[in-house]
């Protein structure tokens, strides 16, 4: 059988009993699809109709199901596409794929359908990447962002920046074409105004990276406290699993133990740190060093004190480490008689929550209070960039815009300004995927799973 440009993959694998979809895309999708899926009328005769029929493989019917066809260019990939939905046992799904391979299709690589959509101009690169974000979204907040990106909101902002660079370029080129002298002062002012917008716009967008990354990966919540205050117990109950080892011997959590959970629609990355105390043990010292770094990096610090014990020097060390703007004091073990002198903590003007990790009292208050400490969203038009690649392109655009402005101010030849503006244009074009190497595309689409 001649190999065709058509690819096939299981698009929604499910266990036995569920529904699974096999997707075909390419110039032979319809002819291959019709040989596998037999219906009356045949698949694709009624465009955008769902047909009911039999699924054939190796010369016999193996299942019944439904299928639909989209005709190029009106499909996700921009090519002829067939989707066959059958009973989701892996045997059925794999038989359908094998039959398609026998009929000349090849196996789709990771993200191949989205890659084809990109290559056929159905999506730009930012929108294609957002499909990955949509698939991988772990919270409502990151889903909202991914949906905005997939809908082209970021692409629109980048195109607006590009337009400004093009305007600046055309103003210079008018000067180069029509006079021996360089562009006049009014022209220069106009160019500078466009450049300012490009630089500021690029930088503002670039700055959304940290916030969006945090939202995607989870806000960093560090649990700190002297040994034995109940950090590990608290982490376990918050994560609902035995992630940290709980023992009554002080100093057992020497490494950082972490897990993710979702509070109020936001992904939180909870990290149990080594207990803080005065020590000469080098391993424990290293653990405490890591705790200090974790405090620096954390978005929220939960400083845990044992309300059933007397205030001690180690509690004081913890208190002295606290950055007040992002810390919450947690008084644990309130199921026991409270003997801790709380007045030591109160002057630090932190918020306070009483809990019992053991009886799970006060945990909702703790979650609510933590959610209020999450850094304010840094977004533009409700979206933030989610990749280092985006930030690099935006920073390049900002740098070239700045360099172009300086050349203009210094009275350097307009041709030099043009070179910088071209570079800004390239950077923004690359961000949209207008000019992108195969290697870069391979790296981007390898993040996808097969079938998407
Ligand atoms: P860590 O060293 O701070 O991680 O503390 P652990 O989580 O290992 O807890 C130390 C001891 O305190 C264990 O015996 C826990 O069972 C106990 N503990 C933790 N939280 C509570 C609580 O809310 N109430 C009571 N009564 N005991 C607790």
PDB file of N, CA, C and O in Angstrom, residues 226 306-312 315 331-334 336-344:
ATOM      1  N   UNK A 226       9.360  25.296  64.087  1.00  0.00           N
ATOM      2  CA  UNK A 226      10.385  24.463  64.740  1.00  0.00           C
ATOM      3  C   UNK A 226       9.933  23.009  64.654  1.00  0.00           C
ATOM      4  O   UNK A 226       8.752  22.746  64.362  1.00  0.00           O
ATOM      5  N   UNK A 306       3.171  25.716  68.087  1.00  0.00           N
ATOM      6  CA  UNK A 306       2.440  24.715  68.864  1.00  0.00           C
ATOM      7  C   UNK A 306       1.773  25.424  70.038  1.00  0.00           C
ATOM      8  O   UNK A 306       2.454  25.864  70.973  1.00  0.00           O
ATOM      9  N   UNK A 307       0.444  25.558  69.973  1.00  0.00           N
ATOM     10  CA  UNK A 307      -0.245  26.316  71.014  1.00  0.00           C
ATOM     11  C   UNK A 307      -0.283  25.539  72.337  1.00  0.00           C
ATOM     12  O   UNK A 307      -0.619  26.102  73.370  1.00  0.00           O
ATOM     13  N   UNK A 308       0.073  24.238  72.283  1.00  0.00           N
ATOM     14  CA  UNK A 308       0.006  23.437  73.512  1.00  0.00           C
ATOM     15  C   UNK A 308       1.357  23.386  74.226  1.00  0.00           C
ATOM     16  O   UNK A 308       1.524  22.659  75.201  1.00  0.00           O
ATOM     17  N   UNK A 309       2.344  24.140  73.688  1.00  0.00           N
ATOM     18  CA  UNK A 309       3.681  24.111  74.308  1.00  0.00           C
ATOM     19  C   UNK A 309       4.107  25.532  74.674  1.00  0.00           C
ATOM     20  O   UNK A 309       3.558  26.499  74.152  1.00  0.00           O
ATOM     21  N   UNK A 310       5.095  25.608  75.537  1.00  0.00           N
ATOM     22  CA  UNK A 310       5.603  26.927  75.933  1.00  0.00           C
ATOM     23  C   UNK A 310       6.421  27.532  74.812  1.00  0.00           C
ATOM     24  O   UNK A 310       7.044  26.811  74.033  1.00  0.00           O
ATOM     25  N   UNK A 311       6.410  28.848  74.718  1.00  0.00           N
ATOM     26  CA  UNK A 311       7.252  29.562  73.747  1.00  0.00           C
ATOM     27  C   UNK A 311       8.712  29.193  74.007  1.00  0.00           C
ATOM     28  O   UNK A 311       9.136  29.151  75.161  1.00  0.00           O
ATOM     29  N   UNK A 312       9.493  28.898  72.951  1.00  0.00           N
ATOM     30  CA  UNK A 312      10.892  28.542  73.160  1.00  0.00           C
ATOM     31  C   UNK A 312      11.799  29.284  72.182  1.00  0.00           C
ATOM     32  O   UNK A 312      11.307  29.952  71.259  1.00  0.00           O
ATOM     33  N   UNK A 315      11.156  28.789  68.513  1.00  0.00           N
ATOM     34  CA  UNK A 315      10.005  29.542  67.993  1.00  0.00           C
ATOM     35  C   UNK A 315      10.448  30.960  67.642  1.00  0.00           C
ATOM     36  O   UNK A 315      10.023  31.535  66.635  1.00  0.00           O
ATOM     37  N   UNK A 331      -1.638  28.710  64.734  1.00  0.00           N
ATOM     38  CA  UNK A 331      -1.508  28.098  66.053  1.00  0.00           C
ATOM     39  C   UNK A 331      -2.121  26.706  65.988  1.00  0.00           C
ATOM     40  O   UNK A 331      -3.341  26.565  65.877  1.00  0.00           O
ATOM     41  N   UNK A 332      -1.254  25.700  66.019  1.00  0.00           N
ATOM     42  CA  UNK A 332      -1.719  24.314  65.856  1.00  0.00           C
ATOM     43  C   UNK A 332      -1.963  23.662  67.235  1.00  0.00           C
ATOM     44  O   UNK A 332      -1.578  24.203  68.260  1.00  0.00           O
ATOM     45  N   UNK A 333      -2.592  22.524  67.186  1.00  0.00           N
ATOM     46  CA  UNK A 333      -2.878  21.684  68.364  1.00  0.00           C
ATOM     47  C   UNK A 333      -3.842  22.367  69.337  1.00  0.00           C
ATOM     48  O   UNK A 333      -3.687  22.238  70.554  1.00  0.00           O
ATOM     49  N   UNK A 334      -4.817  23.110  68.805  1.00  0.00           N
ATOM     50  CA  UNK A 334      -5.765  23.767  69.714  1.00  0.00           C
ATOM     51  C   UNK A 334      -6.748  22.763  70.331  1.00  0.00           C
ATOM     52  O   UNK A 334      -7.576  23.145  71.157  1.00  0.00           O
ATOM     53  N   UNK A 336      -5.620  20.638  72.243  1.00  0.00           N
ATOM     54  CA  UNK A 336      -5.008  20.475  73.570  1.00  0.00           C
ATOM     55  C   UNK A 336      -5.112  21.805  74.323  1.00  0.00           C
ATOM     56  O   UNK A 336      -5.350  22.851  73.707  1.00  0.00           O
ATOM     57  N   UNK A 337      -4.923  21.804  75.646  1.00  0.00           N
ATOM     58  CA  UNK A 337      -4.957  23.077  76.384  1.00  0.00           C
ATOM     59  C   UNK A 337      -3.913  24.064  75.836  1.00  0.00           C
ATOM     60  O   UNK A 337      -2.789  23.665  75.529  1.00  0.00           O
ATOM     61  N   UNK A 338      -4.320  25.317  75.654  1.00  0.00           N
ATOM     62  CA  UNK A 338      -3.419  26.304  75.031  1.00  0.00           C
ATOM     63  C   UNK A 338      -2.555  26.952  76.107  1.00  0.00           C
ATOM     64  O   UNK A 338      -3.086  27.614  77.011  1.00  0.00           O
ATOM     65  N   UNK A 339      -1.242  26.791  76.002  1.00  0.00           N
ATOM     66  CA  UNK A 339      -0.369  27.428  76.991  1.00  0.00           C
ATOM     67  C   UNK A 339       0.664  28.353  76.340  1.00  0.00           C
ATOM     68  O   UNK A 339       1.445  28.992  77.027  1.00  0.00           O
ATOM     69  N   UNK A 340       0.649  28.428  75.009  1.00  0.00           N
ATOM     70  CA  UNK A 340       1.639  29.262  74.320  1.00  0.00           C
ATOM     71  C   UNK A 340       1.388  30.744  74.610  1.00  0.00           C
ATOM     72  O   UNK A 340       0.236  31.183  74.643  1.00  0.00           O
ATOM     73  N   UNK A 341       2.452  31.478  74.825  1.00  0.00           N
ATOM     74  CA  UNK A 341       2.324  32.919  75.032  1.00  0.00           C
ATOM     75  C   UNK A 341       2.235  33.590  73.657  1.00  0.00           C
ATOM     76  O   UNK A 341       3.234  33.884  73.013  1.00  0.00           O
ATOM     77  N   UNK A 342       0.999  33.831  73.199  1.00  0.00           N
ATOM     78  CA  UNK A 342       0.792  34.348  71.834  1.00  0.00           C
ATOM     79  C   UNK A 342       1.254  35.785  71.669  1.00  0.00           C
ATOM     80  O   UNK A 342       1.421  36.260  70.541  1.00  0.00           O
ATOM     81  N   UNK A 343       1.406  36.495  72.780  1.00  0.00           N
ATOM     82  CA  UNK A 343       1.785  37.913  72.671  1.00  0.00           C
ATOM     83  C   UNK A 343       3.139  38.063  71.992  1.00  0.00           C
ATOM     84  O   UNK A 343       3.473  39.121  71.483  1.00  0.00           O
ATOM     85  N   UNK A 344       3.923  36.981  71.958  1.00  0.00           N
ATOM     86  CA  UNK A 344       5.232  37.038  71.293  1.00  0.00           C
ATOM     87  C   UNK A 344       5.060  37.219  69.780  1.00  0.00           C
ATOM     88  O   UNK A 344       5.853  37.864  69.112  1.00  0.00           O
TER      89      UNK A 344
END
